[in-house]
JSON list of C-alpha atoms and ligand atoms in Angstrom, two decimals:
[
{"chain": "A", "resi": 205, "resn": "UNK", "atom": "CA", "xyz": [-19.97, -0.51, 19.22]},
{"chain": "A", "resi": 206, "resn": "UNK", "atom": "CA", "xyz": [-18.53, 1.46, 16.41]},
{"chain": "A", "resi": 207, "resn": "UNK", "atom": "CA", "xyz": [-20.38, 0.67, 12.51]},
{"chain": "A", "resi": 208, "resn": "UNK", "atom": "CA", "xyz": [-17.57, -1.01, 10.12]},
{"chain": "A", "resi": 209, "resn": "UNK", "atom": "CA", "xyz": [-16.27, 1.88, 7.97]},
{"chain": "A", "resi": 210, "resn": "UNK", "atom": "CA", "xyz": [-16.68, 0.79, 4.29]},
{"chain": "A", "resi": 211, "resn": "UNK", "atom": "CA", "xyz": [-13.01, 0.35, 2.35]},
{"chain": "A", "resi": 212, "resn": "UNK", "atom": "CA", "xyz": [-12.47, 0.08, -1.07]},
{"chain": "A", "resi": 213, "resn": "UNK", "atom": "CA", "xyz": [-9.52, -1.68, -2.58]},
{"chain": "A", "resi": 214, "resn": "UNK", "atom": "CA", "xyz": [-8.29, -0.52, -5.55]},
{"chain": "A", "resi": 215, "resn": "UNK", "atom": "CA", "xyz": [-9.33, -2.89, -8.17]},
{"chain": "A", "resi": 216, "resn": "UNK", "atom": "CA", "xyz": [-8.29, -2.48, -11.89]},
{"chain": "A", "resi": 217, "resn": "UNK", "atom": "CA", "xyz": [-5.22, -4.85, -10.96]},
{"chain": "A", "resi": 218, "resn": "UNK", "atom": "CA", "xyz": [-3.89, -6.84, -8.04]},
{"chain": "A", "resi": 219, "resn": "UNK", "atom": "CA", "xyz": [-4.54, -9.30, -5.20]},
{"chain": "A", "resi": 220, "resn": "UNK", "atom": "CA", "xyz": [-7.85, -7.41, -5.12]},
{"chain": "A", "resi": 221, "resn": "UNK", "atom": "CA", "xyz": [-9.58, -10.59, -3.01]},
{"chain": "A", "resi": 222, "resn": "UNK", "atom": "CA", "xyz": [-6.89, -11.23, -0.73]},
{"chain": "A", "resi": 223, "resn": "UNK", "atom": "CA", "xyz": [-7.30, -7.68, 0.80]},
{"chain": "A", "resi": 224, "resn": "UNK", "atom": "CA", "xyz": [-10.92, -7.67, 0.71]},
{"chain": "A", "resi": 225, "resn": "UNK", "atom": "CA", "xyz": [-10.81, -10.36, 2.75]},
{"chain": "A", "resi": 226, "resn": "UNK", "atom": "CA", "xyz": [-8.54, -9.27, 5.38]},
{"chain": "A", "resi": 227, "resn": "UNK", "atom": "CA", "xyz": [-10.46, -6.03, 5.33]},
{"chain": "A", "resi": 228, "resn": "UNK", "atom": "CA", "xyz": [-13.46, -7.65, 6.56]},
{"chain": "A", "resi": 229, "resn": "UNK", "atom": "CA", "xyz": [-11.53, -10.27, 8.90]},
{"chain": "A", "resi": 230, "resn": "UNK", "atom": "CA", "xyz": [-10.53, -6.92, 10.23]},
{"chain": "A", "resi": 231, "resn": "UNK", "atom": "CA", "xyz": [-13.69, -5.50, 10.90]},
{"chain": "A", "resi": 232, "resn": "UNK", "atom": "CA", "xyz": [-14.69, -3.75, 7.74]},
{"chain": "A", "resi": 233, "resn": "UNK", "atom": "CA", "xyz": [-16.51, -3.49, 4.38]},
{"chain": "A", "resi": 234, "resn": "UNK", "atom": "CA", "xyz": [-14.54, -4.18, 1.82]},
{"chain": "A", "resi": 235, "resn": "UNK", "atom": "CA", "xyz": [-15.80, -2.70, -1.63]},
{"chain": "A", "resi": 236, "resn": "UNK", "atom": "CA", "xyz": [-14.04, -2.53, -5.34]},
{"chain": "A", "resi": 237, "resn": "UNK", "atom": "CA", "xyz": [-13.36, 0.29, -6.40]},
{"chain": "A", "resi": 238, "resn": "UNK", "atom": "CA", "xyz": [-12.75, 0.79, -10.40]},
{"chain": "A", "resi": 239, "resn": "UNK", "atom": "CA", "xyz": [-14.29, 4.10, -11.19]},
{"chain": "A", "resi": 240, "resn": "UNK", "atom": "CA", "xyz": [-14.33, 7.55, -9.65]},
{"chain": "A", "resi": 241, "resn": "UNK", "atom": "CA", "xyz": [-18.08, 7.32, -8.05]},
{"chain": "A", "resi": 242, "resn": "UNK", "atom": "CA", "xyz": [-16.79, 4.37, -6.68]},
{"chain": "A", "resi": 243, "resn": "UNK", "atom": "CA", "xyz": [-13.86, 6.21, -4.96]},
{"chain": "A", "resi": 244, "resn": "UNK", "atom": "CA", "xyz": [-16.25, 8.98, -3.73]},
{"chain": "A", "resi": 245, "resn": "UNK", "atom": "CA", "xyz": [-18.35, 6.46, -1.79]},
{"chain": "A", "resi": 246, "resn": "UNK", "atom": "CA", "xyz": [-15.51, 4.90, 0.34]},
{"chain": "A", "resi": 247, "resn": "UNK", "atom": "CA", "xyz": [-13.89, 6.16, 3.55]},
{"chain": "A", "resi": 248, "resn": "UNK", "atom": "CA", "xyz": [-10.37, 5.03, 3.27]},
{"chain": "A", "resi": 249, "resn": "UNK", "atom": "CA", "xyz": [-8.24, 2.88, 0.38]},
{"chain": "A", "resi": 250, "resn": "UNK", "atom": "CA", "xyz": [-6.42, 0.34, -0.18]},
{"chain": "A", "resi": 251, "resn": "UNK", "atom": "CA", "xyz": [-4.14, -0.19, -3.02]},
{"chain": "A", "resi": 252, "resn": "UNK", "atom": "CA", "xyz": [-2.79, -3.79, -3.11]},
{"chain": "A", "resi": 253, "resn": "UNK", "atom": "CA", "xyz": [-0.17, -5.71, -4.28]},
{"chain": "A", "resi": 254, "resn": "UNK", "atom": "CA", "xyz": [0.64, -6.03, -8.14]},
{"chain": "A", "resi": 255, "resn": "UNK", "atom": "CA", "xyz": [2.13, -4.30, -10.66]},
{"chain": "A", "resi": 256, "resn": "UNK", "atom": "CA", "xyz": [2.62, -0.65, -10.12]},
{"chain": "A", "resi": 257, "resn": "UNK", "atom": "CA", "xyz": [3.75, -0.07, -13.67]},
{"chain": "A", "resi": 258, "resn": "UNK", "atom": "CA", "xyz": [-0.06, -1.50, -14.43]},
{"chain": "A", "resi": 259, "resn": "UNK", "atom": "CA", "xyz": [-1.72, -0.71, -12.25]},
{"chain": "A", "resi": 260, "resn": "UNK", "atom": "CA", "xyz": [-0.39, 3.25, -13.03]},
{"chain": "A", "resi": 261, "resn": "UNK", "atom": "CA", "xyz": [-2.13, 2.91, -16.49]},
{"chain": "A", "resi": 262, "resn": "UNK", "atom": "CA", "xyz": [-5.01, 1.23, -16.19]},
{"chain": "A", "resi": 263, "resn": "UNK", "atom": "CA", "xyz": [-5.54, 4.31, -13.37]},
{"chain": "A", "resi": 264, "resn": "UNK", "atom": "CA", "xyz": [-4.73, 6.50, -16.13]},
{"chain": "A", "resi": 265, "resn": "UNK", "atom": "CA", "xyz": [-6.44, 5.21, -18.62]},
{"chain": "A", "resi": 266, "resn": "UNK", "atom": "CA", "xyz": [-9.76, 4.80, -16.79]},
{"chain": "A", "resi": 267, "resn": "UNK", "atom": "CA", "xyz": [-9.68, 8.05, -15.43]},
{"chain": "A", "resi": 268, "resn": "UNK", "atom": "CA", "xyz": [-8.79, 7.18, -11.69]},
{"chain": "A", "resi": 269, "resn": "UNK", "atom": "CA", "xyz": [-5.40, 8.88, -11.10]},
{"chain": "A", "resi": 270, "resn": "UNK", "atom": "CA", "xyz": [-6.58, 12.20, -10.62]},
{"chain": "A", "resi": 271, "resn": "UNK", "atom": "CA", "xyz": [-9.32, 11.29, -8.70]},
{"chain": "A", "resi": 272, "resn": "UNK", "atom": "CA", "xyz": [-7.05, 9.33, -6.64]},
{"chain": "A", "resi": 273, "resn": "UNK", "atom": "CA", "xyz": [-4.72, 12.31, -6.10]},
{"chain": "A", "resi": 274, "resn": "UNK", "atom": "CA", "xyz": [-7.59, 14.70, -5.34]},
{"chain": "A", "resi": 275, "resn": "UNK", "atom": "CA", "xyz": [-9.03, 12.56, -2.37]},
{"chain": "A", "resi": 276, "resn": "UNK", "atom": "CA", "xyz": [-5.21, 11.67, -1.07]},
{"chain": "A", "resi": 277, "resn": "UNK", "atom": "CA", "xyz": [-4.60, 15.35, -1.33]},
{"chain": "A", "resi": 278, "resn": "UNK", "atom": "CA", "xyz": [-7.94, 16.06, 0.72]},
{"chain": "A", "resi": 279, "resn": "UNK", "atom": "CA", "xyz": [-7.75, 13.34, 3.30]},
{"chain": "A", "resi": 280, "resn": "UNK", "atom": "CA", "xyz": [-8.55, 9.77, 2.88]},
{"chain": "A", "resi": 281, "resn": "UNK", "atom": "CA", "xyz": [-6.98, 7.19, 4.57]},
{"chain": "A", "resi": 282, "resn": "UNK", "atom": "CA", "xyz": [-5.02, 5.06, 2.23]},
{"chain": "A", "resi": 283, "resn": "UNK", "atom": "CA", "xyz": [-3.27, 1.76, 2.60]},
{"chain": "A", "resi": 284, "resn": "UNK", "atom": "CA", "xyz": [-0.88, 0.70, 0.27]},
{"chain": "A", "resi": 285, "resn": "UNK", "atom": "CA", "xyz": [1.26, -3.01, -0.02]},
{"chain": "A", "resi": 286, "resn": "UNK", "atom": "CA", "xyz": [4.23, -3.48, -2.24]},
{"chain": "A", "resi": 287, "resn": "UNK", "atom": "CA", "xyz": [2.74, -2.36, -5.68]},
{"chain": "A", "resi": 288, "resn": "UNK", "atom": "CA", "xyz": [0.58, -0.50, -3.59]},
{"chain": "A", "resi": 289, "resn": "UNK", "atom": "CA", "xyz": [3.36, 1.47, -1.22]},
{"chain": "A", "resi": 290, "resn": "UNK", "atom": "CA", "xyz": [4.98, 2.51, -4.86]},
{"chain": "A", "resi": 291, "resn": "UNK", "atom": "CA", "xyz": [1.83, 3.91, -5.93]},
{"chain": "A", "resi": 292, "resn": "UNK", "atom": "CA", "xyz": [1.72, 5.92, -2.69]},
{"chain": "A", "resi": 293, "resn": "UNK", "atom": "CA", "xyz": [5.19, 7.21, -3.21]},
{"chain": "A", "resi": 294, "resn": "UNK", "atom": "CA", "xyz": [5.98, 10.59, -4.13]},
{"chain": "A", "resi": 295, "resn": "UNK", "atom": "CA", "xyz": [9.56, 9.52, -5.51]},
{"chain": "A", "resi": 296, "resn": "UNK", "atom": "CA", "xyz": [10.23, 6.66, -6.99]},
{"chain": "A", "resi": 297, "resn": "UNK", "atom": "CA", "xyz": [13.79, 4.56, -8.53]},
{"chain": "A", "resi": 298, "resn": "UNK", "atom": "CA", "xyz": [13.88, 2.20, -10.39]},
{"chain": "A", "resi": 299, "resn": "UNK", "atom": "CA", "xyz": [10.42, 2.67, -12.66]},
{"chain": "A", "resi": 300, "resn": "UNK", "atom": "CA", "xyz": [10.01, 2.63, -15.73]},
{"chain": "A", "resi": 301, "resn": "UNK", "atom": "CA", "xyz": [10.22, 5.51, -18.11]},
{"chain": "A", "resi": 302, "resn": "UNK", "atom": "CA", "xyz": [7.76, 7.96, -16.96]},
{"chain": "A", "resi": 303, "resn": "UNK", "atom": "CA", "xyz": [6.38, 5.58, -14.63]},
{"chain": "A", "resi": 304, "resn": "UNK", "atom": "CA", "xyz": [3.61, 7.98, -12.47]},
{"chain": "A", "resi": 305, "resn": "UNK", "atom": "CA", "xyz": [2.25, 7.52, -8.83]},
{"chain": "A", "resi": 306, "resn": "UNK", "atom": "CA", "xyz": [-0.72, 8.82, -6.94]},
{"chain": "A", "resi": 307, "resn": "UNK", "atom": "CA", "xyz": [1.92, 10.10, -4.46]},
{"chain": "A", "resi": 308, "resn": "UNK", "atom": "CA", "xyz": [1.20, 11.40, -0.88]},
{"chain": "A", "resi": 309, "resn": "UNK", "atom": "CA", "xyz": [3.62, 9.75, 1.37]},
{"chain": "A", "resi": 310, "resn": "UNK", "atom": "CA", "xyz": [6.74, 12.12, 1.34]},
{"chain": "A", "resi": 311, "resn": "UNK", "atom": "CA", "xyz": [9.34, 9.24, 0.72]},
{"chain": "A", "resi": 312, "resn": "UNK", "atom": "CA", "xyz": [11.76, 7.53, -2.19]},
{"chain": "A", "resi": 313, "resn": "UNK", "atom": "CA", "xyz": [10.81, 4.42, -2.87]},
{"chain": "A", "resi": 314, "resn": "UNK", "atom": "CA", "xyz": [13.22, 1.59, -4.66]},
{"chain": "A", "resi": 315, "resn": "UNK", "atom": "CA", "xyz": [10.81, -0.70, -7.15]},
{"chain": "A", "resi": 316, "resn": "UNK", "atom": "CA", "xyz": [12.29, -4.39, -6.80]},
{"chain": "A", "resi": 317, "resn": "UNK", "atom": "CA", "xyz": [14.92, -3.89, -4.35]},
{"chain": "A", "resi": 318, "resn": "UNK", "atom": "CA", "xyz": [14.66, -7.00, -2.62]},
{"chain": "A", "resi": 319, "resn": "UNK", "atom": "CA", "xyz": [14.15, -8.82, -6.03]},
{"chain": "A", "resi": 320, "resn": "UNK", "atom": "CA", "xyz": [18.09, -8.16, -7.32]},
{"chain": "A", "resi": 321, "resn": "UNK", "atom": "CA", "xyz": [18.83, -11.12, -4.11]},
{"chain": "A", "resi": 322, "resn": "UNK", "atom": "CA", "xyz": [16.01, -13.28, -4.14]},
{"chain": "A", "resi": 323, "resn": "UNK", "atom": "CA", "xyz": [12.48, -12.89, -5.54]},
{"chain": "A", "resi": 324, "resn": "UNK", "atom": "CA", "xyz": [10.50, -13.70, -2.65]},
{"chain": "A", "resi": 325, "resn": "UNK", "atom": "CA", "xyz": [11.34, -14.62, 0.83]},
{"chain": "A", "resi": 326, "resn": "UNK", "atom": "CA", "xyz": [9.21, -14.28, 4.41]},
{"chain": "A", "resi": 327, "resn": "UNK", "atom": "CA", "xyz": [10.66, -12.69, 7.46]},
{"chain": "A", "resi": 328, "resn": "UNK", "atom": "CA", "xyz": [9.47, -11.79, 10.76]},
{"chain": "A", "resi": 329, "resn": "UNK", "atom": "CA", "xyz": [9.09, -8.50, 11.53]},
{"chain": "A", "resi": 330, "resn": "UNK", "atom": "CA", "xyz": [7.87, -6.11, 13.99]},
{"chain": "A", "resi": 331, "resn": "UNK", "atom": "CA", "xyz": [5.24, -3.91, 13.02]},
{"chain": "A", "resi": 332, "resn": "UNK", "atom": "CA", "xyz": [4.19, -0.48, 15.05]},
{"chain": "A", "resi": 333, "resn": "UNK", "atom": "CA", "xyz": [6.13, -2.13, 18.05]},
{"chain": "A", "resi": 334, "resn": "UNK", "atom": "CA", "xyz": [3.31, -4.25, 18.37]},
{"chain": "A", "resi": 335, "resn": "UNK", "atom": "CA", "xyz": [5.78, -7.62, 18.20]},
{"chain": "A", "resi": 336, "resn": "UNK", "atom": "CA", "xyz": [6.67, -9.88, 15.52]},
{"chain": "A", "resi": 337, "resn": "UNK", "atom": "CA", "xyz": [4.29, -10.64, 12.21]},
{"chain": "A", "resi": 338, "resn": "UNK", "atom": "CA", "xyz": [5.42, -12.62, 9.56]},
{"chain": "A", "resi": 339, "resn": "UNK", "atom": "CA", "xyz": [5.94, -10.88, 6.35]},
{"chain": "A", "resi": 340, "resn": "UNK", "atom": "CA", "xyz": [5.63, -12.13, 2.77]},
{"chain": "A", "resi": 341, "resn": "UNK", "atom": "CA", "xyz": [7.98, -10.29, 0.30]},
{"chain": "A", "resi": 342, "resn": "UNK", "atom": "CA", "xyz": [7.57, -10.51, -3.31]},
{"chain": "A", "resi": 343, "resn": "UNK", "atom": "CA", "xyz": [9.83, -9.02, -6.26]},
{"chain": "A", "resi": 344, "resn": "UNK", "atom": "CA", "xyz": [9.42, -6.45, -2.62]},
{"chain": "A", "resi": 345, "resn": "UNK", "atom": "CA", "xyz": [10.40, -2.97, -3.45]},
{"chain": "A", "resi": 346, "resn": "UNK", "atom": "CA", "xyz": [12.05, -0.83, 0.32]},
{"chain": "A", "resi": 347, "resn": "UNK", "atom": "CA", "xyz": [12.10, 2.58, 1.33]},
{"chain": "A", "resi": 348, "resn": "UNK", "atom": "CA", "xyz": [15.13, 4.26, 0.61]},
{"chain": "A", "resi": 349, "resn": "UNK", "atom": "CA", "xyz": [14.70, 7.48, 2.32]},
{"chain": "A", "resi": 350, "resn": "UNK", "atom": "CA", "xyz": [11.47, 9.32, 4.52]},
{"chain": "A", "resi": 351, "resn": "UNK", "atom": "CA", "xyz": [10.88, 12.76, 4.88]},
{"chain": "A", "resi": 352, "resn": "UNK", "atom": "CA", "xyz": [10.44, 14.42, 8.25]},
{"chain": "A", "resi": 353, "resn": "UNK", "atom": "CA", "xyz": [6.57, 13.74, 9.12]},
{"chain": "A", "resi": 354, "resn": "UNK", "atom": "CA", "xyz": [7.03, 10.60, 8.26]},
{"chain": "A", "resi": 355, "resn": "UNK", "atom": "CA", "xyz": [7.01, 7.66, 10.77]},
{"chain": "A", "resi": 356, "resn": "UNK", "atom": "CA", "xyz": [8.78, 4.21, 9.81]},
{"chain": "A", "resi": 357, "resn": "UNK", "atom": "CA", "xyz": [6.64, 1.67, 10.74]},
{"chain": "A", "resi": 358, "resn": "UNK", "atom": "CA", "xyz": [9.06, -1.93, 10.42]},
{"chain": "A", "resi": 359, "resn": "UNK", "atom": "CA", "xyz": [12.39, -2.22, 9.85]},
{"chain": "A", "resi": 360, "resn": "UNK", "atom": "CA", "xyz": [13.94, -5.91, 7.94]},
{"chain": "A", "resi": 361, "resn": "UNK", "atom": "CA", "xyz": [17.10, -6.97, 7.16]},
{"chain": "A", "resi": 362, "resn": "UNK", "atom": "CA", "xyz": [18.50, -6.31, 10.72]},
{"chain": "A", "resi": 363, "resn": "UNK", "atom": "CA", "xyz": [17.12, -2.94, 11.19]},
{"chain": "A", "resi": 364, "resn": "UNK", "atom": "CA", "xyz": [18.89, -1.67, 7.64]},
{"chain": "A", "resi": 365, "resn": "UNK", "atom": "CA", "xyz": [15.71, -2.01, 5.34]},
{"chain": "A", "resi": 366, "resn": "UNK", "atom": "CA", "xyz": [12.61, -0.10, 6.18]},
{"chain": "A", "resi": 367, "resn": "UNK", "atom": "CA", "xyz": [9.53, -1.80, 5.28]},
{"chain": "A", "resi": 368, "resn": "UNK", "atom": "CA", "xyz": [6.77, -0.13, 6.85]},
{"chain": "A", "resi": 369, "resn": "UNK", "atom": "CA", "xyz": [5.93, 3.62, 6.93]},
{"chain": "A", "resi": 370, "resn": "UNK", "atom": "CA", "xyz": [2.98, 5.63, 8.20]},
{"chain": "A", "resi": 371, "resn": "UNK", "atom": "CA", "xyz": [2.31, 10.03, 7.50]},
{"chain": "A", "resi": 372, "resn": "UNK", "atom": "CA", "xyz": [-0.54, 10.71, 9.05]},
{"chain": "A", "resi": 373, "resn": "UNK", "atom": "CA", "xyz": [-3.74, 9.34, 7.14]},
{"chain": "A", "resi": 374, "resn": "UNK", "atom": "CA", "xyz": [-1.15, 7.21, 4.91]},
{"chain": "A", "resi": 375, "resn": "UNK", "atom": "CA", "xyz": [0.39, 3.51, 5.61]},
{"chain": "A", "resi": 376, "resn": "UNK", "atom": "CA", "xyz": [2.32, 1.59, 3.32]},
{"chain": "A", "resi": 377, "resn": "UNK", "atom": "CA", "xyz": [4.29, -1.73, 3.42]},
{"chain": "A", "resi": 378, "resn": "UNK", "atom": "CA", "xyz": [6.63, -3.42, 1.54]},
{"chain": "A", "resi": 379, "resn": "UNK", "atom": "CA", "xyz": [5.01, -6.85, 2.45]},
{"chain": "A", "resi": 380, "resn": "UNK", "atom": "CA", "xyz": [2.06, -8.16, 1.94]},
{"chain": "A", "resi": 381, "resn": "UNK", "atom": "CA", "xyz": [0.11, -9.11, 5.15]},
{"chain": "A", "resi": 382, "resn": "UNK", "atom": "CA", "xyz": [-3.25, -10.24, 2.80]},
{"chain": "A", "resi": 383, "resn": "UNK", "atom": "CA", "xyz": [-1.22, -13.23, 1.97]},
{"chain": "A", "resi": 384, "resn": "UNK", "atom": "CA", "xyz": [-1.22, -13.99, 5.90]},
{"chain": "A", "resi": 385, "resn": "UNK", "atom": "CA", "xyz": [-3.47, -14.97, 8.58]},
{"chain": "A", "resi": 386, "resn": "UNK", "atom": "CA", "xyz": [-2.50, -12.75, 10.28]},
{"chain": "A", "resi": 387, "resn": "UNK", "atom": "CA", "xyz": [-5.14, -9.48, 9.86]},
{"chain": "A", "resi": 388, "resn": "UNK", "atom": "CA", "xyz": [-2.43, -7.09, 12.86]},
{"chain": "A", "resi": 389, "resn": "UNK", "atom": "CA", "xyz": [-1.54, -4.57, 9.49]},
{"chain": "A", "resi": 390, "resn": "UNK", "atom": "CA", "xyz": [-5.38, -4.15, 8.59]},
{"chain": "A", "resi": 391, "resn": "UNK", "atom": "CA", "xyz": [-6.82, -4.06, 11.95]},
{"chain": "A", "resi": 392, "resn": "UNK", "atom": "CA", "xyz": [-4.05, -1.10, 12.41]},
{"chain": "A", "resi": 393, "resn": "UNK", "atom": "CA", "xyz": [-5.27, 0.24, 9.17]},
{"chain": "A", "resi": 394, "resn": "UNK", "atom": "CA", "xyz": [-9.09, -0.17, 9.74]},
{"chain": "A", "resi": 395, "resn": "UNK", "atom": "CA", "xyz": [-8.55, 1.61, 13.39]},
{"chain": "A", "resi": 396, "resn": "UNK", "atom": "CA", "xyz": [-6.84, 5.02, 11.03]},
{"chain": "A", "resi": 397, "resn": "UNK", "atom": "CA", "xyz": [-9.79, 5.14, 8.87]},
{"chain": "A", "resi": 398, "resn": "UNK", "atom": "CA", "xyz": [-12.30, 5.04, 12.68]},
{"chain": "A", "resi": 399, "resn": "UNK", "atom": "CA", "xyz": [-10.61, 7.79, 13.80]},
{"chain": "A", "resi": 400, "resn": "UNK", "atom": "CA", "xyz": [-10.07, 9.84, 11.21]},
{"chain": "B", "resi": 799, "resn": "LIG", "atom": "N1", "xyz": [4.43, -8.02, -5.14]},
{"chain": "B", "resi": 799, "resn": "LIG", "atom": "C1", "xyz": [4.37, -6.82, -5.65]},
{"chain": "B", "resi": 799, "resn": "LIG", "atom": "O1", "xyz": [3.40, -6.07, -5.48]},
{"chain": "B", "resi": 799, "resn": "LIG", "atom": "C2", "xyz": [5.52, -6.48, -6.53]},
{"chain": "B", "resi": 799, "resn": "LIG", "atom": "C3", "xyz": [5.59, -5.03, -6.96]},
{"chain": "B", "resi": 799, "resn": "LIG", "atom": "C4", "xyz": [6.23, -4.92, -8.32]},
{"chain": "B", "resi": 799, "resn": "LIG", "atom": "N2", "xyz": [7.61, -5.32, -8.26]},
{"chain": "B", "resi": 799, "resn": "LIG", "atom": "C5", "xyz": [6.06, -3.51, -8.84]},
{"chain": "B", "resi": 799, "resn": "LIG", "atom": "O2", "xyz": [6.97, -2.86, -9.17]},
{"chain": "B", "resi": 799, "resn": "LIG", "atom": "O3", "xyz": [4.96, -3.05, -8.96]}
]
């Protein structure tokens, strides 16, 4: 039996909670994370849903971001939803002026792209081919374009939208599975941070 691999959740803003408890549902520890020793101690990340525009500088302003970027750069497994997948963007439209991200996943990223239609709607999707999950999108931002090492994950909208991306140590959704029952994206994410 493999020991539960401690993950932190970023938590100066955002439904900090809801993917703590997934996390562990999933087979984890689930720790907050609001200052750098904090981020040293954990084996993988996840940045949750929120407000990336906050979220951005409170990170700043407490002294995360770079520590953030350092341990992306060298390695750490990293999950982000909605506010979260914007933060993991290295290009983003549609922030605000000089809106910053850690970065790491080479991709655009459109802030609030589902919101122009509706604010919020659920759909089912399939994630990592492993068969439909229902997805909760809120004020939802999409990825508008992927570089080439990176693998798209879930597709919405009738295969038009991605929603779901993974580069190697990185995973990011539009959706946020922590408001679900359903623990498929952070069992997939808790089985990166085991074997890397
Ligand atoms: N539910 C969410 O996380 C929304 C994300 C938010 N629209 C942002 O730009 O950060």
């Amino acid at each position: 039996m493999s020991i539960a691999p401690t993950i932190g959740v970023f938590a100066l803003q955002g439904d900090v909670r809801e993917h703590a408890r997934a996390l562990e549902a999933a087979g984890a520890k689930a720790v907050a994370v609001r200052r750098p020793a904090e981020l040293e101690a954990v084996d993988g990340l996840v940045v949750p849903g929120g407000e990336s525009t906050t979220m951005w500088k409170l990170a700043d302003t407490f002294e995360l971001l770079e520590p953030l970027r350092l341990r992306i750069k060298s390695g750490m497994p990293a999950y982000g939803s909605c506010a979260g997948m914007i933060m993991l963007a290295d290009r983003i439209e549609d922030g605000v002026e000089g809106q910053q991200t850690i970065g790491g996943i080479d991709m655009v990223v459109r802030r609030n792209a589902f919101g122009r239609q509706v604010d919020s709607f659920e759909a089912d999707v399939d994630f990592a081919g492993r068969g439909a999950l229902r997805a909760v999108f809120i004020r939802a931002p999409w990825v508008e374009s992927v570089g080439s090492d990176v693998e798209v994950l879930a597709r919405a909208e009738a295969g038009d939208r991605i929603v779901a991306v993974r580069q190697g140590p990185l995973l990011a959704t539009s959706f946020h599975p922590e408001l679900t029952e359903d623990v498929g994206v952070h069992s997939y994410f808790v089985d990166m941070v085991r074997e890397l």
